[in-house]
Every structure is written in C-alpha cells, then in structure tokens.
PDB file of C-alpha atoms and ligand atoms in Angstrom:
ATOM      1  CA  MET E 260     111.754 117.883  86.698  1.00 45.00           C
ATOM      2  CA  SER E 261     114.774 115.594  86.618  1.00 51.00           C
ATOM      3  CA  SER E 262     115.547 113.839  83.346  1.00 70.00           C
ATOM      4  CA  ARG E 263     117.182 110.912  85.175  1.00 94.00           C
ATOM      5  CA  ARG E 264     115.120 107.748  84.912  1.00 98.00           C
ATOM      6  CA  LYS E 265     113.444 106.854  88.204  1.00 98.00           C
ATOM      7  CA  ARG E 266     114.539 103.552  89.710  1.00 98.00           C
ATOM      8  CA  THR E 267     111.362 101.500  89.956  1.00 98.00           C
ATOM      9  CA  ALA E 268     110.581  98.189  91.655  1.00 98.00           C
ATOM     10  CA  VAL E 269     107.700  95.957  90.577  1.00 98.00           C
ATOM     11  CA  LEU E 270     106.237  93.801  93.344  1.00 98.00           C
ATOM     12  CA  ILE E 271     104.528  90.606  92.223  1.00 98.00           C
ATOM     13  CA  SER E 272     103.116  87.406  93.667  1.00 98.00           C
ATOM     14  CA  GLY E 273     102.330  85.386  90.558  1.00 97.00           C
ATOM     15  CA  ARG E 274     102.071  85.529  86.782  1.00 97.00           C
ATOM     16  CA  GLY E 275     103.570  88.989  86.413  1.00 98.00           C
ATOM     17  CA  SER E 276     102.045  90.027  83.091  1.00 98.00           C
ATOM     18  CA  ASN E 277     101.758  93.654  84.235  1.00 98.00           C
ATOM     19  CA  MET E 278     105.379  93.552  85.359  1.00 98.00           C
ATOM     20  CA  ARG E 279     106.258  92.280  81.899  1.00 98.00           C
ATOM     21  CA  ALA E 280     104.360  95.172  80.275  1.00 98.00           C
ATOM     22  CA  LEU E 281     106.264  97.634  82.472  1.00 98.00           C
ATOM     23  CA  ILE E 282     109.629  96.025  81.676  1.00 98.00           C
ATOM     24  CA  GLU E 283     108.907  96.034  77.950  1.00 98.00           C
ATOM     25  CA  ARG E 284     107.763  99.662  77.903  1.00 98.00           C
ATOM     26  CA  ALA E 285     110.718 100.785  80.032  1.00 98.00           C
ATOM     27  CA  ARG E 286     113.160  99.363  77.481  1.00 97.00           C
ATOM     28  CA  ASP E 287     112.754 102.675  75.683  1.00 97.00           C
ATOM     29  CA  PRO E 288     115.619 104.821  77.000  1.00 97.00           C
ATOM     30  CA  LEU E 289     113.321 107.842  76.814  1.00 97.00           C
ATOM     31  CA  PHE E 290     110.836 106.247  79.220  1.00 98.00           C
ATOM     32  CA  PRO E 291     111.160 108.204  82.494  1.00 98.00           C
ATOM     33  CA  ALA E 292     111.392 105.094  84.717  1.00 98.00           C
ATOM     34  CA  GLU E 293     113.687 102.085  84.614  1.00 98.00           C
ATOM     35  CA  ILE E 294     112.647  98.782  86.117  1.00 98.00           C
ATOM     36  CA  SER E 295     115.482  98.212  88.564  1.00 98.00           C
ATOM     37  CA  LEU E 296     114.021  95.370  90.605  1.00 98.00           C
ATOM     38  CA  ALA E 297     111.417  92.601  90.378  1.00 98.00           C
ATOM     39  CA  LEU E 298     110.467  91.537  93.880  1.00 98.00           C
ATOM     40  CA  SER E 299     108.188  88.660  94.813  1.00 98.00           C
ATOM     41  CA  ASN E 300     106.823  87.501  98.149  1.00 98.00           C
ATOM     42  CA  ARG E 301     106.441  84.037  96.634  1.00 98.00           C
ATOM     43  CA  PRO E 302     109.615  82.181  95.608  1.00 97.00           C
ATOM     44  CA  GLU E 303     107.651  80.215  93.000  1.00 97.00           C
ATOM     45  CA  ALA E 304     106.075  83.244  91.263  1.00 97.00           C
ATOM     46  CA  PRO E 305     106.169  82.489  87.514  1.00 97.00           C
ATOM     47  CA  GLY E 306     106.830  86.166  86.698  1.00 96.00           C
ATOM     48  CA  LEU E 307     110.334  86.011  88.186  1.00 97.00           C
ATOM     49  CA  ALA E 308     111.618  83.918  85.267  1.00 97.00           C
ATOM     50  CA  PHE E 309     110.717  86.617  82.730  1.00 97.00           C
ATOM     51  CA  ALA E 310     112.412  89.313  84.812  1.00 97.00           C
ATOM     52  CA  ASN E 311     115.503  87.181  85.292  1.00 97.00           C
ATOM     53  CA  ASP E 312     115.686  86.266  81.584  1.00 97.00           C
ATOM     54  CA  ASN E 313     115.518  89.959  80.754  1.00 97.00           C
ATOM     55  CA  GLY E 314     118.361  91.009  83.007  1.00 97.00           C
ATOM     56  CA  ILE E 315     116.214  92.625  85.684  1.00 98.00           C
ATOM     57  CA  PRO E 316     117.585  92.108  89.227  1.00 98.00           C
ATOM     58  CA  CYS E 317     115.213  89.863  91.181  1.00 98.00           C
ATOM     59  CA  ALA E 318     114.599  89.515  94.899  1.00 98.00           C
ATOM     60  CA  ILE E 319     112.392  87.312  97.034  1.00 98.00           C
ATOM     61  CA  VAL E 320     111.045  88.364 100.411  1.00 98.00           C
ATOM     62  CA  ASP E 321     108.998  85.350 101.434  1.00 98.00           C
ATOM     63  CA  HIS E 322     106.301  86.496 103.844  1.00 97.00           C
ATOM     64  CA  LYS E 323     106.058  82.964 105.265  1.00 97.00           C
ATOM     65  CA  THR E 324     109.506  83.288 106.792  1.00 97.00           C
ATOM     66  CA  TYR E 325     108.537  86.280 108.966  1.00 97.00           C
ATOM     67  CA  ALA E 326     106.660  86.003 112.248  1.00 97.00           C
ATOM     68  CA  THR E 327     104.780  89.264 111.810  1.00 97.00           C
ATOM     69  CA  ARG E 328     103.557  91.517 109.034  1.00 96.00           C
ATOM     70  CA  GLN E 329     105.729  94.279 110.464  1.00 96.00           C
ATOM     71  CA  GLU E 330     108.908  92.182 110.198  1.00 98.00           C
ATOM     72  CA  PHE E 331     107.990  91.210 106.637  1.00 98.00           C
ATOM     73  CA  GLU E 332     107.486  94.844 105.654  1.00 98.00           C
ATOM     74  CA  LYS E 333     110.738  95.942 107.318  1.00 98.00           C
ATOM     75  CA  ALA E 334     112.546  93.334 105.223  1.00 98.00           C
ATOM     76  CA  LEU E 335     110.725  94.506 102.102  1.00 98.00           C
ATOM     77  CA  GLN E 336     111.688  98.092 102.828  1.00 98.00           C
ATOM     78  CA  ALA E 337     115.337  97.126 103.441  1.00 98.00           C
ATOM     79  CA  VAL E 338     115.550  95.405 100.040  1.00 98.00           C
ATOM     80  CA  LEU E 339     113.948  98.376  98.291  1.00 98.00           C
ATOM     81  CA  GLU E 340     116.372 100.750  99.987  1.00 98.00           C
ATOM     82  CA  ALA E 341     119.356  98.525  99.163  1.00 98.00           C
ATOM     83  CA  HIS E 342     118.376  98.795  95.488  1.00 98.00           C
ATOM     84  CA  ARG E 343     117.905 102.588  95.804  1.00 98.00           C
ATOM     85  CA  ILE E 344     114.298 102.308  94.637  1.00 98.00           C
ATOM     86  CA  GLU E 345     112.360 105.532  94.083  1.00 98.00           C
ATOM     87  CA  ILE E 346     108.976 104.248  92.869  1.00 98.00           C
ATOM     88  CA  VAL E 347     107.173 101.019  93.786  1.00 98.00           C
ATOM     89  CA  CYS E 348     104.591  99.440  91.469  1.00 98.00           C
ATOM     90  CA  LEU E 349     102.371  96.735  92.944  1.00 98.00           C
ATOM     91  CA  ALA E 350     101.384  94.347  90.162  1.00 98.00           C
ATOM     92  CA  GLY E 351      99.367  91.421  91.426  1.00 97.00           C
ATOM     93  CA  PHE E 352     101.136  91.646  94.795  1.00 97.00           C
ATOM     94  CA  MET E 353      98.825  89.678  97.061  1.00 95.00           C
ATOM     95  CA  ARG E 354      99.781  91.047 100.484  1.00 95.00           C
ATOM     96  CA  LEU E 355      97.949  93.786 102.315  1.00 92.00           C
ATOM     97  CA  LEU E 356     100.341  96.557 103.281  1.00 95.00           C
ATOM     98  CA  THR E 357     100.152  98.343 106.619  1.00 95.00           C
ATOM     99  CA  PRO E 358      99.981 102.135 107.008  1.00 95.00           C
ATOM    100  CA  TRP E 359     103.624 102.053 108.149  1.00 96.00           C
ATOM    101  CA  PHE E 360     104.786 100.732 104.766  1.00 97.00           C
ATOM    102  CA  VAL E 361     102.443 102.978 102.791  1.00 96.00           C
ATOM    103  CA  GLU E 362     103.794 106.014 104.641  1.00 96.00           C
ATOM    104  CA  GLN E 363     107.347 105.208 103.502  1.00 97.00           C
ATOM    105  CA  TRP E 364     106.270 105.884  99.890  1.00 97.00           C
ATOM    106  CA  PRO E 365     104.142 109.025  99.675  1.00 94.00           C
ATOM    107  CA  GLY E 366     103.218 109.658  96.042  1.00 95.00           C
ATOM    108  CA  ARG E 367     105.564 106.844  95.000  1.00 97.00           C
ATOM    109  CA  LEU E 368     103.516 103.661  95.601  1.00 97.00           C
ATOM    110  CA  LEU E 369     101.232 102.592  92.750  1.00 98.00           C
ATOM    111  CA  ASN E 370      98.797  99.701  92.329  1.00 98.00           C
ATOM    112  CA  ILE E 371      96.759  98.289  89.488  1.00 98.00           C
ATOM    113  CA  HIS E 372      93.285  96.997  90.208  1.00 98.00           C
ATOM    114  CA  PRO E 373      91.086  95.075  87.747  1.00 98.00           C
ATOM    115  CA  ALA E 374      87.965  97.228  88.114  1.00 98.00           C
ATOM    116  CA  LEU E 375      86.818 100.804  87.705  1.00 98.00           C
ATOM    117  CA  LEU E 376      87.432 102.008  91.264  1.00 97.00           C
ATOM    118  CA  PRO E 377      85.723 102.904  93.493  1.00 97.00           C
ATOM    119  CA  ALA E 378      83.530 100.076  92.154  1.00 97.00           C
ATOM    120  CA  TYR E 379      84.531  96.490  92.964  1.00 98.00           C
ATOM    121  CA  ARG E 380      87.315  96.845  95.486  1.00 96.00           C
ATOM    122  CA  GLY E 381      88.785  93.542  96.621  1.00 95.00           C
ATOM    123  CA  LEU E 382      88.900  90.181  94.879  1.00 96.00           C
ATOM    124  CA  HIS E 383      86.871  88.418  92.144  1.00 98.00           C
ATOM    125  CA  THR E 384      86.035  91.677  90.409  1.00 98.00           C
ATOM    126  CA  HIS E 385      85.122  90.117  87.056  1.00 98.00           C
ATOM    127  CA  GLU E 386      82.743  87.565  88.584  1.00 98.00           C
ATOM    128  CA  ARG E 387      81.070  90.297  90.620  1.00 98.00           C
ATOM    129  CA  ALA E 388      80.723  92.640  87.635  1.00 98.00           C
ATOM    130  CA  LEU E 389      79.092  89.861  85.599  1.00 98.00           C
ATOM    131  CA  ALA E 390      76.768  88.942  88.467  1.00 98.00           C
ATOM    132  CA  ASP E 391      75.649  92.579  88.701  1.00 98.00           C
ATOM    133  CA  GLY E 392      75.001  92.795  84.971  1.00 98.00           C
ATOM    134  CA  VAL E 393      77.079  95.949  84.503  1.00 98.00           C
ATOM    135  CA  LYS E 394      77.717  96.887  80.883  1.00 98.00           C
ATOM    136  CA  ILE E 395      81.037  98.669  81.450  1.00 98.00           C
ATOM    137  CA  HIS E 396      83.986  97.324  83.420  1.00 98.00           C
ATOM    138  CA  GLY E 397      87.687  98.116  83.405  1.00 98.00           C
ATOM    139  CA  CYS E 398      90.839  98.763  85.372  1.00 98.00           C
ATOM    140  CA  THR E 399      92.447 101.451  87.501  1.00 98.00           C
ATOM    141  CA  VAL E 400      95.963 102.533  88.392  1.00 98.00           C
ATOM    142  CA  HIS E 401      96.008 104.444  91.662  1.00 97.00           C
ATOM    143  CA  PHE E 402      98.292 105.634  94.397  1.00 97.00           C
ATOM    144  CA  VAL E 403      98.085 103.345  97.404  1.00 96.00           C
ATOM    145  CA  SER E 404      96.645 104.750 100.595  1.00 92.00           C
ATOM    146  CA  ALA E 405      95.960 102.967 103.856  1.00 84.00           C
ATOM    147  CA  GLY E 406      92.618 101.427 102.743  1.00 83.00           C
ATOM    148  CA  VAL E 407      92.285  98.380 100.487  1.00 84.00           C
ATOM    149  CA  ASP E 408      92.139  99.388  96.793  1.00 87.00           C
ATOM    150  CA  GLU E 409      91.873 103.041  97.749  1.00 89.00           C
ATOM    151  CA  GLY E 410      93.825 106.150  96.906  1.00 94.00           C
ATOM    152  CA  PRO E 411      93.940 108.857  94.259  1.00 96.00           C
ATOM    153  CA  ILE E 412      93.304 107.557  90.744  1.00 97.00           C
ATOM    154  CA  ILE E 413      96.047 108.067  88.162  1.00 97.00           C
ATOM    155  CA  ALA E 414      94.565 106.289  85.129  1.00 98.00           C
ATOM    156  CA  GLN E 415      91.575 104.176  84.146  1.00 98.00           C
ATOM    157  CA  ALA E 416      90.419 102.277  81.095  1.00 98.00           C
ATOM    158  CA  ALA E 417      86.912 100.981  80.418  1.00 98.00           C
ATOM    159  CA  VAL E 418      85.861  97.967  78.371  1.00 98.00           C
ATOM    160  CA  PRO E 419      82.409  96.772  77.317  1.00 98.00           C
ATOM    161  CA  VAL E 420      80.888  93.763  79.058  1.00 98.00           C
ATOM    162  CA  LEU E 421      79.390  91.420  76.469  1.00 98.00           C
ATOM    163  CA  ASP E 422      76.377  89.167  77.008  1.00 97.00           C
ATOM    164  CA  SER E 423      78.542  86.205  76.056  1.00 98.00           C
ATOM    165  CA  ASP E 424      81.292  87.032  78.591  1.00 98.00           C
ATOM    166  CA  THR E 425      82.632  84.594  81.149  1.00 98.00           C
ATOM    167  CA  PRO E 426      84.890  85.815  83.971  1.00 98.00           C
ATOM    168  CA  GLU E 427      87.813  84.600  81.858  1.00 98.00           C
ATOM    169  CA  THR E 428      86.913  86.444  78.641  1.00 98.00           C
ATOM    170  CA  LEU E 429      86.149  89.611  80.581  1.00 98.00           C
ATOM    171  CA  ALA E 430      89.408  89.318  82.541  1.00 98.00           C
ATOM    172  CA  ALA E 431      91.351  88.973  79.290  1.00 98.00           C
ATOM    173  CA  ARG E 432      89.722  92.102  77.818  1.00 98.00           C
ATOM    174  CA  VAL E 433      90.496  94.063  80.981  1.00 98.00           C
ATOM    175  CA  LEU E 434      94.058  92.729  81.204  1.00 98.00           C
ATOM    176  CA  GLU E 435      94.826  93.990  77.720  1.00 98.00           C
ATOM    177  CA  GLN E 436      93.969  97.489  78.965  1.00 98.00           C
ATOM    178  CA  GLU E 437      95.933  97.018  82.203  1.00 98.00           C
ATOM    179  CA  HIS E 438      99.042  96.470  80.106  1.00 98.00           C
ATOM    180  CA  ILE E 439      98.451  99.816  78.407  1.00 98.00           C
ATOM    181  CA  ILE E 440      97.501 102.034  81.334  1.00 98.00           C
ATOM    182  CA  TYR E 441     100.064 100.823  83.874  1.00 98.00           C
ATOM    183  CA  PRO E 442     103.110 101.878  81.829  1.00 98.00           C
ATOM    184  CA  ALA E 443     101.307 105.115  80.910  1.00 98.00           C
ATOM    185  CA  ALA E 444     100.553 105.873  84.569  1.00 98.00           C
ATOM    186  CA  LEU E 445     104.121 105.075  85.639  1.00 98.00           C
ATOM    187  CA  ALA E 446     105.435 107.381  82.929  1.00 98.00           C
ATOM    188  CA  ARG E 447     103.277 110.219  84.257  1.00 98.00           C
ATOM    189  CA  VAL E 448     104.365 109.697  87.867  1.00 98.00           C
ATOM    190  CA  ALA E 449     108.063 109.233  87.040  1.00 98.00           C
ATOM    191  CA  GLY E 450     107.942 112.222  84.719  1.00 97.00           C
ATOM    192  CA  GLY E 451     106.492 114.434  87.453  1.00 94.00           C
ATOM    193  CA  LEU E 452     103.267 114.962  85.507  1.00 93.00           C
ATOM    194  CA  VAL E 453     100.808 113.958  88.244  1.00 89.00           C
ATOM    195  CA  PRO E 454      99.281 116.916  90.093  1.00 76.00           C
ATOM    196  CA  PRO E 455     100.893 117.467  93.514  1.00 64.00           C
ATOM    197  CA  GLN E 456      97.484 117.335  95.185  1.00 61.00           C
ATOM    198  CA  ALA E 457      96.970 113.731  94.117  1.00 71.00           C
ATOM    199  CA  LYS E 458     100.315 112.809  95.676  1.00 68.00           C
ATOM    200  CA  CYS E 459      99.495 114.652  98.905  1.00 56.00           C
ATOM    201  CA  GLU E 460      96.239 112.787  99.262  1.00 57.00           C
ATOM    202  CA  ALA E 461      98.088 109.521  98.811  1.00 53.00           C
ATOM    203  CA  SER E 462     100.381 110.339 101.701  1.00 48.00           C
ATOM    204  CA  GLY E 463      97.429 111.281 103.859  1.00 42.00           C
ATOM    205  CA  GLY E 464      96.253 107.657 104.038  1.00 37.00           C
TER     206      GLY E 464
HETATM  207  C1  LIG A 636      95.878  91.853  87.506  1.00 92.80           C
HETATM  208  O1  LIG A 636      94.580  91.646  87.050  1.00 92.80           O
HETATM  209  C2  LIG A 636      95.938  93.059  88.398  1.00 92.80           C
HETATM  210  O2  LIG A 636      95.029  94.049  88.052  1.00 92.80           O
HETATM  211  C3  LIG A 636      95.573  92.480  89.748  1.00 92.80           C
HETATM  212  O3  LIG A 636      96.159  91.207  89.778  1.00 92.80           O
HETATM  213  C4  LIG A 636      96.347  90.744  88.441  1.00 92.80           C
HETATM  214  C5  LIG A 636      97.789  90.456  88.289  1.00 92.80           C
HETATM  215  O4  LIG A 636      98.081  89.897  87.041  1.00 92.80           O
HETATM  216  N1  LIG A 636      95.991  93.352  90.814  1.00 92.80           N
HETATM  217  P1  LIG A 636      99.583  89.805  86.552  1.00 92.80           P
HETATM  218  O5  LIG A 636     100.344  89.049  87.639  1.00 92.80           O
HETATM  219  O6  LIG A 636     100.101  91.190  86.372  1.00 92.80           O
HETATM  220  O7  LIG A 636      99.537  89.029  85.277  1.00 92.80           O
END
C-alpha cells in the first residue's frame, strides 16, 4: 500500500455539498486522498465557488458543447488525465456515463446515491420512500458499474423515516449521513482497504 495521497477528482453538477465534505475531510494531511480537481458539467454549478475559494483546481466540461455523449466523455477523460487523477468521485453529477468511460476507471470510480441500494435506484428517492411508507431510508457509496446506480457497495448509512417527514426533512437527514460516509468510503478506497473482489466486480460492468 502506497502512503502517497491519491489524486482525486470530484465531479459535480450543482450544489456540491458532498464535494465540500470531501474537500474538508481531505484537508487532514493523513487522509489518504487529496482533492486535486473539482469538475462540473455545468458552468453555473454553485459548488464550483466553494472549490475555487478553497484553492482546489476547477474545470468545466460543458456537455452541451459536445455533439455526442462519446465526445463529451473523451473530453472528460482528457481533463482527468491532464490532472493525473487516480480516483473519481461522482457527487451529484447528473450525467449518465457510458460503459466506455466506466471501463477507464476500474475500482476507481465512486458514486453516492441517496437511498439504501439496491432499493430506490434513480431519481426522487425521498419522495418514493415516503410514498412507500418505509421506516428506514439512507444512502450508499458504491463503485460505478455499467448500470444506473449499480455496482459493489462500499458504505451505507441508514436513517429513520418519521411520520412527520416531508421529502425535504428526510433529504436533510440523509444528506447529513452522506457527508459522513462519502469521505469514509474514499479513505477506504484510497487507502487500499477495499477487498479486491469488490473492485473486480466494478470493472466487470
Ligand atoms: C446527493 O443527495 C447525492 O446523494 C445525489 O445527489 C445529491 C447531490 O448533492 N447523488 P450535493 O450536490 O452533493 O449537495
């Protein structure tokens, strides 16, 4: 296991609160990853300001300026390579990635999802959990495989669903846990503490 901190990019599309949690946790020089790049597909993503104010290099790869998904992903990959990125963390990155991109990052591409996978893949997870009347909800950090919100699970946290919850109050309770488990999951991956089998499965798509 190398003691050098792994150069990590955080890919965002909006608010960037998970990116912020990762940046703040990685300020500790003993944390095994450093946040070396904040990359957004949306030039107006509010999260970019925090990254910029905190001295994190920022990049924009605006998907609207590319004719095809493939061209967009090639540009994304070129920026990541230019910054010598070793681990990619998706954090509210609202673009589906093709198998080609996923295959560039076996065991090195992470995502956070606001539900206890494999339950509630996709969007509007909090609304759907409330509509179903579940009593436990939560969040998941997982390796990305070719399917949407699929791939080996690295970390999860559960929260209670209260009778009084609205999608907003439930989202806030889950988000608090996201900010804890994402840095913890990144630390495990960057520190080489995730079982090799989990990484292999991620590369298998
Ligand atoms: C989070 O709920 C995350 O789980 C989901 O998108 C949201 C992003 O929030 N993938 P933020 O941009 O990190 O604040």
